[in-house]
């Protein structure tokens, strides 16, 4: 048997199945056949003859041609190798840039690739690896961004639960106050009712005692006279004067007791309204409230979201609405039309700013405090100097310092006015054109540790209940 180095593909083909040998066995006649092919042929033929020359073999299991099997297996391995062309079984040595695939020299000369741009495999591999490495780096950056975002979202989820707990506590505390007020009011009204019942029941008890005595006395007289009327004539006549005297007993007519019933109108009429009206002293109303989700991390808000002051830094989610470029907080909701006003107590403030901003302000970086950037505010007091943040900024007359400043927004007319709430004098007016949602703006200023806080407080308004006809 020739060695594998000189065997061609034709030498490795089974004469029975015309495919590359699979477990070739050697017959006595010298021919080789696949083991499975030979078994099937013998079963079909009914004898043990050679499929090539018809020579009958002796009844002995033919041995496997090991050398031929190794050669066939090696051929199979080379044929299935990824380094070989599937069409021509040649070594892949060229890269087609057009089809983006490795080809052999025969493929390069074929019609399909003849006009394509080709280059050596090592050159193409270097170029493509650099390209893939660049793209892979982009994917790594995206993965890094996704991991950071996931961590941020996990913190946000935790913070949402914390917010829920804080809101639950606040709601319960506020309702406990309302419950306490209602319970106290209920007890007070029940006590008034009980006092009225006690007085009127006592009066009726006295009246009843009096009339009981009259009934008892009159009943006794009637029985005595009835007994005398049933007696004999002599006895009757003897007692006649006394009997006639008893008939003249002074029994007054029962008095008419007025206003003795419970005054239901007092206790029941408009009960809910009367209680609601008394709640005026308990309920405070502010025209706007602060939005905690926009507050910079150093700002602390009151429970009713009407007061802000500088404090120690807290860990807060960097949500899109939050202002991180300036120590400020925005009002909740915002406005897209109409007239709106609110008054801010700045008496304890220092280096504060108040006013309005548009929704699209730059919240994450340094905030430009000027109208062209959507900011209409005044503040920045150092000593007695007050500034309007125009461009350039305008120094305002601040000789008579105001403790409370009213901000009046007229969205439709594009006007923001700042007014001294104590004497109604105008401090400054911005005029512009609003094209998006406008939010109230508050910045209480920064203070050093231990120097105290400088809060800004939105003043509450008087709550009145108006009665109108339907």
Short mmCIF file of C-alpha atoms in Angstrom, two decimals:
data_model
loop_
_atom_site.label_atom_id
_atom_site.label_comp_id
_atom_site.label_asym_id
_atom_site.label_seq_id
_atom_site.Cartn_x
_atom_site.Cartn_y
_atom_site.Cartn_z
CA UNK A 1 0.00 0.00 0.00
CA UNK A 2 1.36 3.38 -0.95
CA UNK A 3 1.95 5.95 1.76
CA UNK A 4 -0.49 8.82 2.36
CA UNK A 5 1.92 11.32 0.85
CA UNK A 6 1.35 9.83 -2.64
CA UNK A 7 -2.31 8.89 -2.27
CA UNK A 8 -4.75 10.91 -4.34
CA UNK A 9 -8.44 11.40 -3.69
CA UNK A 10 -9.19 8.60 -6.21
CA UNK A 11 -7.09 6.19 -4.14
CA UNK A 12 -9.31 6.88 -1.12
CA UNK A 13 -12.67 6.22 -2.80
CA UNK A 14 -14.64 3.07 -1.89
CA UNK A 15 -15.58 1.12 -5.06
CA UNK A 16 -18.99 0.30 -3.58
CA UNK A 17 -20.30 3.69 -2.25
CA UNK A 18 -17.91 5.87 -4.34
CA UNK A 19 -17.17 8.03 -1.29
CA UNK A 20 -14.08 8.39 0.87
CA UNK A 21 -13.37 5.22 2.84
CA UNK A 22 -14.97 4.80 6.26
CA UNK A 23 -13.41 1.85 8.12
CA UNK A 24 -11.95 0.17 5.00
CA UNK A 25 -11.42 -3.61 5.22
CA UNK A 26 -8.96 -5.62 3.09
CA UNK A 27 -10.28 -8.66 1.18
CA UNK A 28 -8.19 -11.73 0.20
CA UNK A 29 -8.27 -10.58 -3.39
CA UNK A 30 -6.51 -7.35 -2.42
CA UNK A 31 -9.44 -4.98 -2.89
CA UNK A 32 -10.56 -2.55 -0.17
CA UNK A 33 -14.22 -1.82 0.68
CA UNK A 34 -15.95 0.12 3.47
CA UNK A 35 -16.93 -2.26 6.24
CA UNK A 36 -20.60 -1.23 6.23
CA UNK A 37 -20.76 -1.27 2.41
CA UNK A 38 -19.29 -4.80 2.34
CA UNK A 39 -21.78 -6.14 4.93
CA UNK A 40 -24.71 -4.68 3.02
CA UNK A 41 -23.40 -6.12 -0.29
CA UNK A 42 -22.91 -9.59 1.20
CA UNK A 43 -26.41 -9.57 2.70
CA UNK A 44 -27.87 -8.54 -0.63
CA UNK A 45 -25.74 -10.98 -2.66
CA UNK A 46 -26.13 -13.89 -0.29
CA UNK A 47 -22.46 -14.84 -0.55
CA UNK A 48 -19.06 -13.44 0.50
CA UNK A 49 -17.71 -12.42 -2.92
CA UNK A 50 -15.73 -9.26 -3.68
CA UNK A 51 -17.87 -6.38 -5.06
CA UNK A 52 -15.05 -5.55 -7.52
CA UNK A 53 -13.74 -8.89 -8.88
CA UNK A 54 -16.37 -11.36 -7.58
CA UNK A 55 -13.72 -13.56 -5.91
CA UNK A 56 -15.27 -15.36 -2.94
CA UNK A 57 -13.49 -14.84 0.36
CA UNK A 58 -13.06 -17.57 2.98
CA UNK A 59 -15.47 -17.36 5.97
CA UNK A 60 -13.26 -15.15 8.02
CA UNK A 61 -13.77 -11.52 9.18
CA UNK A 62 -11.72 -9.30 6.86
CA UNK A 63 -9.21 -7.10 8.71
CA UNK A 64 -9.35 -3.28 8.75
CA UNK A 65 -6.76 -1.69 6.48
CA UNK A 66 -5.29 0.58 9.17
CA UNK A 67 -2.97 2.51 6.88
CA UNK A 68 -5.79 3.24 4.45
CA UNK A 69 -8.10 4.23 7.34
CA UNK A 70 -5.50 6.68 8.70
CA UNK A 71 -5.07 8.18 5.23
CA UNK A 72 -8.85 8.50 4.75
CA UNK A 73 -9.31 10.03 8.21
CA UNK A 74 -6.53 12.52 7.54
CA UNK A 75 -8.10 13.42 4.21
CA UNK A 76 -11.45 13.96 5.95
CA UNK A 77 -9.78 16.20 8.55
CA UNK A 78 -7.99 18.27 5.91
CA UNK A 79 -11.13 18.58 3.84
CA UNK A 80 -13.16 19.81 6.85
CA UNK A 81 -10.40 22.17 8.06
CA UNK A 82 -11.45 25.86 8.29
CA UNK A 83 -8.14 26.71 6.60
CA UNK A 84 -9.22 24.99 3.40
CA UNK A 85 -11.50 26.27 0.65
CA UNK A 86 -14.76 24.35 0.65
CA UNK A 87 -15.03 24.64 -3.13
CA UNK A 88 -11.46 23.80 -4.21
CA UNK A 89 -9.99 22.25 -1.06
CA UNK A 90 -7.06 24.61 -1.40
CA UNK A 91 -5.48 26.57 1.44
CA UNK A 92 -7.14 29.90 2.19
CA UNK A 93 -4.45 32.52 1.54
CA UNK A 94 -6.24 35.62 0.22
CA UNK A 95 -8.93 37.94 1.66
CA UNK A 96 -11.68 39.38 -0.56
CA UNK A 97 -12.47 42.92 0.60
CA UNK A 98 -15.71 43.08 -1.39
CA UNK A 99 -17.29 39.90 -0.02
CA UNK A 100 -15.40 40.16 3.29
CA UNK A 101 -14.32 36.51 3.31
CA UNK A 102 -11.07 34.50 2.96
CA UNK A 103 -10.61 32.67 -0.35
CA UNK A 104 -8.03 30.47 -2.04
CA UNK A 105 -5.87 31.35 -5.08
CA UNK A 106 -8.23 29.40 -7.35
CA UNK A 107 -11.20 31.45 -6.08
CA UNK A 108 -9.24 34.65 -6.72
CA UNK A 109 -8.81 33.70 -10.38
CA UNK A 110 -12.44 32.65 -10.75
CA UNK A 111 -15.04 34.91 -12.34
CA UNK A 112 -16.76 35.80 -9.04
CA UNK A 113 -13.67 37.33 -7.40
CA UNK A 114 -11.60 38.28 -10.46
CA UNK A 115 -12.50 41.99 -10.31
CA UNK A 116 -12.73 42.17 -6.49
CA UNK A 117 -10.17 43.91 -4.30
CA UNK A 118 -8.08 41.30 -2.50
CA UNK A 119 -5.16 41.36 -0.08
CA UNK A 120 -3.05 38.88 1.92
CA UNK A 121 -4.75 37.26 4.91
CA UNK A 122 -2.31 38.63 7.51
CA UNK A 123 -2.74 42.19 6.21
CA UNK A 124 -6.56 41.85 6.21
CA UNK A 125 -6.55 40.25 9.66
CA UNK A 126 -4.52 43.12 11.11
CA UNK A 127 -6.82 45.72 9.56
CA UNK A 128 -10.05 43.96 10.59
CA UNK A 129 -8.80 43.29 14.11
CA UNK A 130 -8.02 46.99 14.56
CA UNK A 131 -11.51 47.83 13.29
CA UNK A 132 -13.20 45.29 15.57
CA UNK A 133 -11.04 46.35 18.52
CA UNK A 134 -12.22 49.96 18.02
CA UNK A 135 -15.83 48.86 17.88
CA UNK A 136 -15.30 46.59 20.87
CA UNK A 137 -13.99 49.55 22.86
CA UNK A 138 -17.20 51.38 21.96
CA UNK A 139 -19.20 48.41 23.27
CA UNK A 140 -17.11 48.38 26.46
CA UNK A 141 -17.94 52.06 26.99
CA UNK A 142 -21.60 51.33 26.40
CA UNK A 143 -21.40 48.45 28.89
CA UNK A 144 -19.72 50.77 31.39
CA UNK A 145 -22.49 53.32 30.85
CA UNK A 146 -25.16 50.64 31.28
CA UNK A 147 -23.53 49.40 34.51
CA UNK A 148 -23.37 52.95 35.89
CA UNK A 149 -26.97 53.54 34.83
CA UNK A 150 -28.04 50.30 36.51
CA UNK A 151 -26.33 51.34 39.74
CA UNK A 152 -27.94 54.78 39.50
CA UNK A 153 -31.35 53.21 38.88
CA UNK A 154 -30.89 50.84 41.81
CA UNK A 155 -30.15 53.84 44.04
CA UNK A 156 -33.17 55.60 42.55
CA UNK A 157 -35.38 52.59 43.34
CA UNK A 158 -34.13 52.64 46.94
CA UNK A 159 -34.68 56.39 47.14
CA UNK A 160 -38.24 56.01 45.78
CA UNK A 161 -39.02 53.67 48.67
CA UNK A 162 -37.47 56.15 51.09
CA UNK A 163 -39.57 58.93 49.59
CA UNK A 164 -42.65 56.73 49.92
CA UNK A 165 -41.86 56.11 53.60
CA UNK A 166 -41.32 59.82 54.27
CA UNK A 167 -44.52 60.77 52.46
CA UNK A 168 -46.43 58.06 54.32
CA UNK A 169 -45.16 59.40 57.63
CA UNK A 170 -46.02 62.99 56.71
CA UNK A 171 -49.50 62.08 55.50
CA UNK A 172 -50.19 60.11 58.66
CA UNK A 173 -48.93 62.92 60.88
CA UNK A 174 -51.08 65.49 59.08
CA UNK A 175 -54.14 63.27 59.27
CA UNK A 176 -53.42 62.59 62.94
CA UNK A 177 -53.59 66.34 63.48
CA UNK A 178 -56.88 66.46 61.61
CA UNK A 179 -58.16 63.43 63.51
CA UNK A 180 -57.13 65.04 66.81
CA UNK A 181 -58.91 68.26 65.85
CA UNK A 182 -62.05 66.39 64.82
CA UNK A 183 -61.96 64.22 67.93
CA UNK A 184 -61.58 67.29 70.13
CA UNK A 185 -64.37 69.09 68.27
CA UNK A 186 -66.59 66.02 68.53
CA UNK A 187 -66.00 65.77 72.28
CA UNK A 188 -66.60 69.49 72.72
CA UNK A 189 -69.91 69.38 70.89
CA UNK A 190 -70.98 66.22 72.70
CA UNK A 191 -70.09 67.90 75.99
CA UNK A 192 -72.26 70.95 75.14
CA UNK A 193 -75.07 68.59 74.21
CA UNK A 194 -74.62 66.65 77.45
CA UNK A 195 -74.71 69.87 79.49
CA UNK A 196 -77.93 70.96 77.80
CA UNK A 197 -79.44 67.53 78.40
CA UNK A 198 -78.40 67.63 82.06
CA UNK A 199 -79.97 71.08 82.64
CA UNK A 200 -83.20 70.32 80.83
CA UNK A 201 -83.61 66.89 82.37
CA UNK A 202 -83.07 68.47 85.82
CA UNK A 203 -85.73 71.12 85.11
CA UNK A 204 -88.17 68.44 83.95
CA UNK A 205 -87.37 66.33 87.03
CA UNK A 206 -88.23 69.28 89.33
CA UNK A 207 -91.43 69.95 87.40
CA UNK A 208 -92.34 66.28 87.56
CA UNK A 209 -91.71 66.17 91.34
CA UNK A 210 -94.02 69.17 91.77
CA UNK A 211 -96.80 67.75 89.64
CA UNK A 212 -96.43 64.35 91.33
CA UNK A 213 -97.12 66.01 94.69
CA UNK A 214 -100.17 67.79 93.23
CA UNK A 215 -101.45 64.54 91.75
CA UNK A 216 -100.96 62.73 95.06
CA UNK A 217 -102.74 65.46 97.04
CA UNK A 218 -105.63 65.72 94.57
CA UNK A 219 -105.98 61.94 94.38
CA UNK A 220 -106.25 61.79 98.18
CA UNK A 221 -108.96 64.48 98.24
CA UNK A 222 -110.98 62.79 95.49
CA UNK A 223 -110.88 59.44 97.28
CA UNK A 224 -111.94 61.04 100.55
CA UNK A 225 -114.89 62.88 98.94
CA UNK A 226 -115.93 59.71 97.03
CA UNK A 227 -115.91 57.79 100.32
CA UNK A 228 -118.10 60.44 101.99
CA UNK A 229 -120.54 60.40 99.09
CA UNK A 230 -121.03 56.69 99.61
CA UNK A 231 -121.67 57.12 103.34
CA UNK A 232 -125.02 57.62 105.08
CA UNK A 233 -126.82 60.92 104.88
CA UNK A 234 -126.27 61.95 108.49
CA UNK A 235 -122.49 61.45 108.24
CA UNK A 236 -122.38 63.24 104.89
CA UNK A 237 -124.27 66.23 106.23
CA UNK A 238 -122.15 66.36 109.37
CA UNK A 239 -118.97 66.51 107.19
CA UNK A 240 -120.56 68.67 104.52
CA UNK A 241 -118.76 71.89 105.46
CA UNK A 242 -115.43 70.16 105.56
CA UNK A 243 -116.13 68.40 102.26
CA UNK A 244 -117.07 71.65 100.58
CA UNK A 245 -113.86 73.19 101.94
CA UNK A 246 -111.75 70.38 100.43
CA UNK A 247 -113.36 70.97 97.05
CA UNK A 248 -111.95 74.48 97.12
CA UNK A 249 -108.28 73.22 97.18
CA UNK A 250 -105.95 75.48 95.23
CA UNK A 251 -104.75 73.28 92.35
CA UNK A 252 -103.10 75.35 89.62
CA UNK A 253 -103.32 74.48 85.95
CA UNK A 254 -100.09 72.81 84.68
CA UNK A 255 -97.69 75.38 83.32
CA UNK A 256 -96.63 75.38 79.66
CA UNK A 257 -92.89 74.67 79.60
CA UNK A 258 -91.29 76.36 76.63
CA UNK A 259 -87.85 75.69 75.07
CA UNK A 260 -87.45 72.54 77.08
CA UNK A 261 -86.59 70.24 74.17
CA UNK A 262 -83.02 69.76 72.92
CA UNK A 263 -82.04 72.52 70.52
CA UNK A 264 -81.38 70.19 67.57
CA UNK A 265 -80.94 73.10 65.19
CA UNK A 266 -77.95 74.29 67.20
CA UNK A 267 -76.31 70.87 67.34
CA UNK A 268 -77.10 69.52 63.87
CA UNK A 269 -77.59 72.43 61.49
CA UNK A 270 -74.68 72.67 58.97
CA UNK A 271 -72.58 70.60 61.35
CA UNK A 272 -69.89 69.74 58.76
CA UNK A 273 -69.77 73.34 57.56
CA UNK A 274 -69.37 74.72 61.07
CA UNK A 275 -66.57 72.25 61.78
CA UNK A 276 -64.95 73.03 58.42
CA UNK A 277 -65.12 76.74 59.18
CA UNK A 278 -63.37 76.22 62.51
CA UNK A 279 -60.60 74.40 60.66
CA UNK A 280 -59.52 77.71 59.11
CA UNK A 281 -57.16 78.26 62.04
CA UNK A 282 -55.68 74.78 61.53
CA UNK A 283 -55.22 74.84 57.75
CA UNK A 284 -52.49 76.86 56.05
CA UNK A 285 -52.42 77.51 52.33
CA UNK A 286 -49.51 78.55 50.14
CA UNK A 287 -50.10 79.36 46.45
CA UNK A 288 -47.07 77.31 45.36
CA UNK A 289 -44.97 74.58 46.96
CA UNK A 290 -41.38 73.52 46.41
CA UNK A 291 -40.52 70.43 44.36
CA UNK A 292 -38.08 68.17 46.31
CA UNK A 293 -37.14 66.34 43.10
CA UNK A 294 -35.50 69.54 41.77
CA UNK A 295 -33.64 70.49 44.97
CA UNK A 296 -29.83 70.58 45.03
CA UNK A 297 -28.37 68.07 47.50
CA UNK A 298 -27.47 70.70 50.13
CA UNK A 299 -30.99 72.07 50.42
CA UNK A 300 -33.42 71.03 53.15
CA UNK A 301 -37.16 71.54 52.67
CA UNK A 302 -39.83 71.79 55.34
CA UNK A 303 -42.43 69.03 55.62
CA UNK A 304 -45.12 71.16 53.98
CA UNK A 305 -42.64 72.11 51.22
CA UNK A 306 -42.97 75.85 51.85
CA UNK A 307 -39.53 76.62 53.30
CA UNK A 308 -35.97 75.96 52.02
CA UNK A 309 -32.60 76.42 53.68
CA UNK A 310 -28.98 75.38 53.19
CA UNK A 311 -27.92 72.27 55.11
CA UNK A 312 -25.52 69.34 55.02
CA UNK A 313 -25.24 67.46 51.77
CA UNK A 314 -27.46 64.44 51.23
CA UNK A 315 -27.22 61.54 48.79
CA UNK A 316 -29.95 62.10 46.21
CA UNK A 317 -30.62 60.55 42.78
CA UNK A 318 -29.26 62.60 39.90
CA UNK A 319 -32.62 62.55 38.13
CA UNK A 320 -33.06 64.83 35.07
CA UNK A 321 -35.20 67.32 37.00
CA UNK A 322 -32.67 67.92 39.79
CA UNK A 323 -30.59 71.11 39.79
CA UNK A 324 -26.95 70.21 40.47
CA UNK A 325 -25.29 73.22 38.86
CA UNK A 326 -26.66 75.71 41.40
CA UNK A 327 -27.85 75.71 45.01
CA UNK A 328 -31.51 76.13 44.16
CA UNK A 329 -34.92 74.48 44.07
CA UNK A 330 -37.88 75.02 41.76
CA UNK A 331 -41.56 75.30 42.50
CA UNK A 332 -43.80 72.35 41.67
CA UNK A 333 -46.00 72.23 38.61
CA UNK A 334 -45.00 75.37 36.79
CA UNK A 335 -47.19 77.64 34.65
CA UNK A 336 -48.01 77.84 30.94
CA UNK A 337 -50.54 80.69 31.05
CA UNK A 338 -52.35 83.18 33.27
CA UNK A 339 -51.44 85.38 36.22
CA UNK A 340 -49.83 84.00 39.36
CA UNK A 341 -48.30 85.51 42.49
CA UNK A 342 -46.60 84.38 45.68
CA UNK A 343 -44.88 86.15 48.55
CA UNK A 344 -41.49 85.10 49.94
CA UNK A 345 -40.22 85.92 53.41
CA UNK A 346 -36.56 86.91 52.89
CA UNK A 347 -36.07 88.60 56.27
CA UNK A 348 -33.70 85.90 57.48
CA UNK A 349 -32.06 85.35 54.10
CA UNK A 350 -28.55 86.16 52.99
CA UNK A 351 -27.22 86.09 49.44
CA UNK A 352 -30.57 84.78 48.24
CA UNK A 353 -32.22 84.76 44.81
CA UNK A 354 -35.90 84.47 43.91
CA UNK A 355 -37.84 84.70 40.67
CA UNK A 356 -38.76 82.40 37.80
CA UNK A 357 -36.96 80.23 35.24
CA UNK A 358 -38.01 78.35 32.14
CA UNK A 359 -38.23 74.56 32.09
CA UNK A 360 -35.25 74.06 29.74
CA UNK A 361 -32.62 75.76 31.93
CA UNK A 362 -29.24 74.04 32.16
CA UNK A 363 -29.70 72.16 35.44
CA UNK A 364 -26.58 69.98 35.52
CA UNK A 365 -23.81 72.52 34.94
CA UNK A 366 -23.08 76.10 35.87
CA UNK A 367 -26.31 78.01 35.44
CA UNK A 368 -26.10 81.36 33.63
CA UNK A 369 -28.26 83.77 35.63
CA UNK A 370 -29.63 86.00 32.87
CA UNK A 371 -32.85 86.35 30.87
CA UNK A 372 -31.31 85.11 27.61
CA UNK A 373 -30.78 81.74 29.37
CA UNK A 374 -34.35 81.65 30.69
CA UNK A 375 -33.66 83.08 34.17
CA UNK A 376 -35.53 86.10 35.56
CA UNK A 377 -34.47 86.62 39.19
CA UNK A 378 -33.34 89.22 41.72
CA UNK A 379 -31.18 88.84 44.83
CA UNK A 380 -27.52 88.57 45.68
CA UNK A 381 -27.64 90.88 48.70
CA UNK A 382 -24.24 91.80 50.10
CA UNK A 383 -24.75 94.50 52.70
CA UNK A 384 -27.59 96.60 51.32
CA UNK A 385 -26.97 95.88 47.63
CA UNK A 386 -29.71 94.11 45.66
CA UNK A 387 -29.26 93.08 42.04
CA UNK A 388 -31.57 92.24 39.16
CA UNK A 389 -29.88 89.53 37.11
CA UNK A 390 -30.12 91.30 33.77
CA UNK A 391 -27.26 91.23 31.27
CA UNK A 392 -25.31 93.10 32.53
CA UNK A 393 -26.94 92.96 35.95
CA UNK A 394 -28.77 95.97 37.37
CA UNK A 395 -28.19 97.42 40.83
CA UNK A 396 -31.49 98.11 42.60
CA UNK A 397 -32.49 100.74 45.14
CA UNK A 398 -32.65 98.88 48.45
CA UNK A 399 -32.68 101.65 51.02
CA UNK A 400 -35.89 100.44 52.63
CA UNK A 401 -35.23 96.75 52.98
CA UNK A 402 -38.31 94.55 52.54
CA UNK A 403 -38.83 91.51 54.71
CA UNK A 404 -41.36 90.06 52.27
CA UNK A 405 -41.24 90.26 48.48
CA UNK A 406 -44.13 89.36 46.21
CA UNK A 407 -43.37 87.81 42.82
CA UNK A 408 -46.07 88.49 40.23
CA UNK A 409 -45.96 86.48 37.01
CA UNK A 410 -48.09 87.43 34.01
CA UNK A 411 -47.30 84.64 31.58
CA UNK A 412 -49.39 85.92 28.68
CA UNK A 413 -47.85 89.41 28.83
CA UNK A 414 -44.33 88.08 29.48
CA UNK A 415 -43.87 90.05 32.68
CA UNK A 416 -42.26 89.22 36.04
CA UNK A 417 -42.64 91.90 38.73
CA UNK A 418 -41.03 92.02 42.18
CA UNK A 419 -42.99 94.06 44.74
CA UNK A 420 -42.33 95.06 48.33
CA UNK A 421 -45.20 93.27 50.09
CA UNK A 422 -45.23 95.80 52.93
CA UNK A 423 -45.78 99.02 50.95
CA UNK A 424 -46.74 97.57 47.51
CA UNK A 425 -43.91 99.45 45.80
CA UNK A 426 -42.42 97.88 42.70
CA UNK A 427 -38.78 96.84 43.09
CA UNK A 428 -38.08 95.64 39.53
CA UNK A 429 -39.90 94.33 36.45
CA UNK A 430 -38.64 91.91 33.78
CA UNK A 431 -40.33 91.94 30.38
CA UNK A 432 -39.80 89.09 27.96
CA UNK A 433 -41.66 86.47 25.92
CA UNK A 434 -42.43 83.08 27.44
CA UNK A 435 -42.64 80.12 25.08
CA UNK A 436 -42.44 77.20 27.51
CA UNK A 437 -43.38 76.21 31.04
CA UNK A 438 -42.19 78.64 33.72
CA UNK A 439 -41.20 77.56 37.25
CA UNK A 440 -40.73 79.58 40.47
CA UNK A 441 -37.06 79.71 41.51
CA UNK A 442 -35.56 79.84 45.03
CA UNK A 443 -31.93 79.96 46.16
CA UNK A 444 -31.38 80.55 49.92
CA UNK A 445 -27.64 81.07 49.59
CA UNK A 446 -24.72 79.19 51.11
CA UNK A 447 -23.58 79.50 54.71
CA UNK A 448 -20.51 78.24 56.55
CA UNK A 449 -20.78 75.39 59.03
CA UNK A 450 -21.98 76.70 62.38
CA UNK A 451 -23.01 80.13 61.04
CA UNK A 452 -26.72 79.35 61.16
CA UNK A 453 -29.22 78.91 58.35
CA UNK A 454 -30.83 81.53 56.13
CA UNK A 455 -34.24 80.15 55.12
CA UNK A 456 -36.56 81.40 52.41
CA UNK A 457 -40.22 80.85 53.26
CA UNK A 458 -43.24 81.04 50.98
CA UNK A 459 -45.81 83.02 52.95
CA UNK A 460 -49.14 81.35 53.65
CA UNK A 461 -52.39 83.04 52.69
CA UNK A 462 -55.53 83.52 54.78
CA UNK A 463 -58.08 80.79 54.15
CA UNK A 464 -61.66 82.04 53.97
CA UNK A 465 -64.85 80.18 53.29
CA UNK A 466 -67.22 81.98 50.98
CA UNK A 467 -70.95 81.26 50.94
CA UNK A 468 -72.73 81.72 47.63
CA UNK A 469 -76.12 80.79 46.29
CA UNK A 470 -76.27 77.94 43.83
#
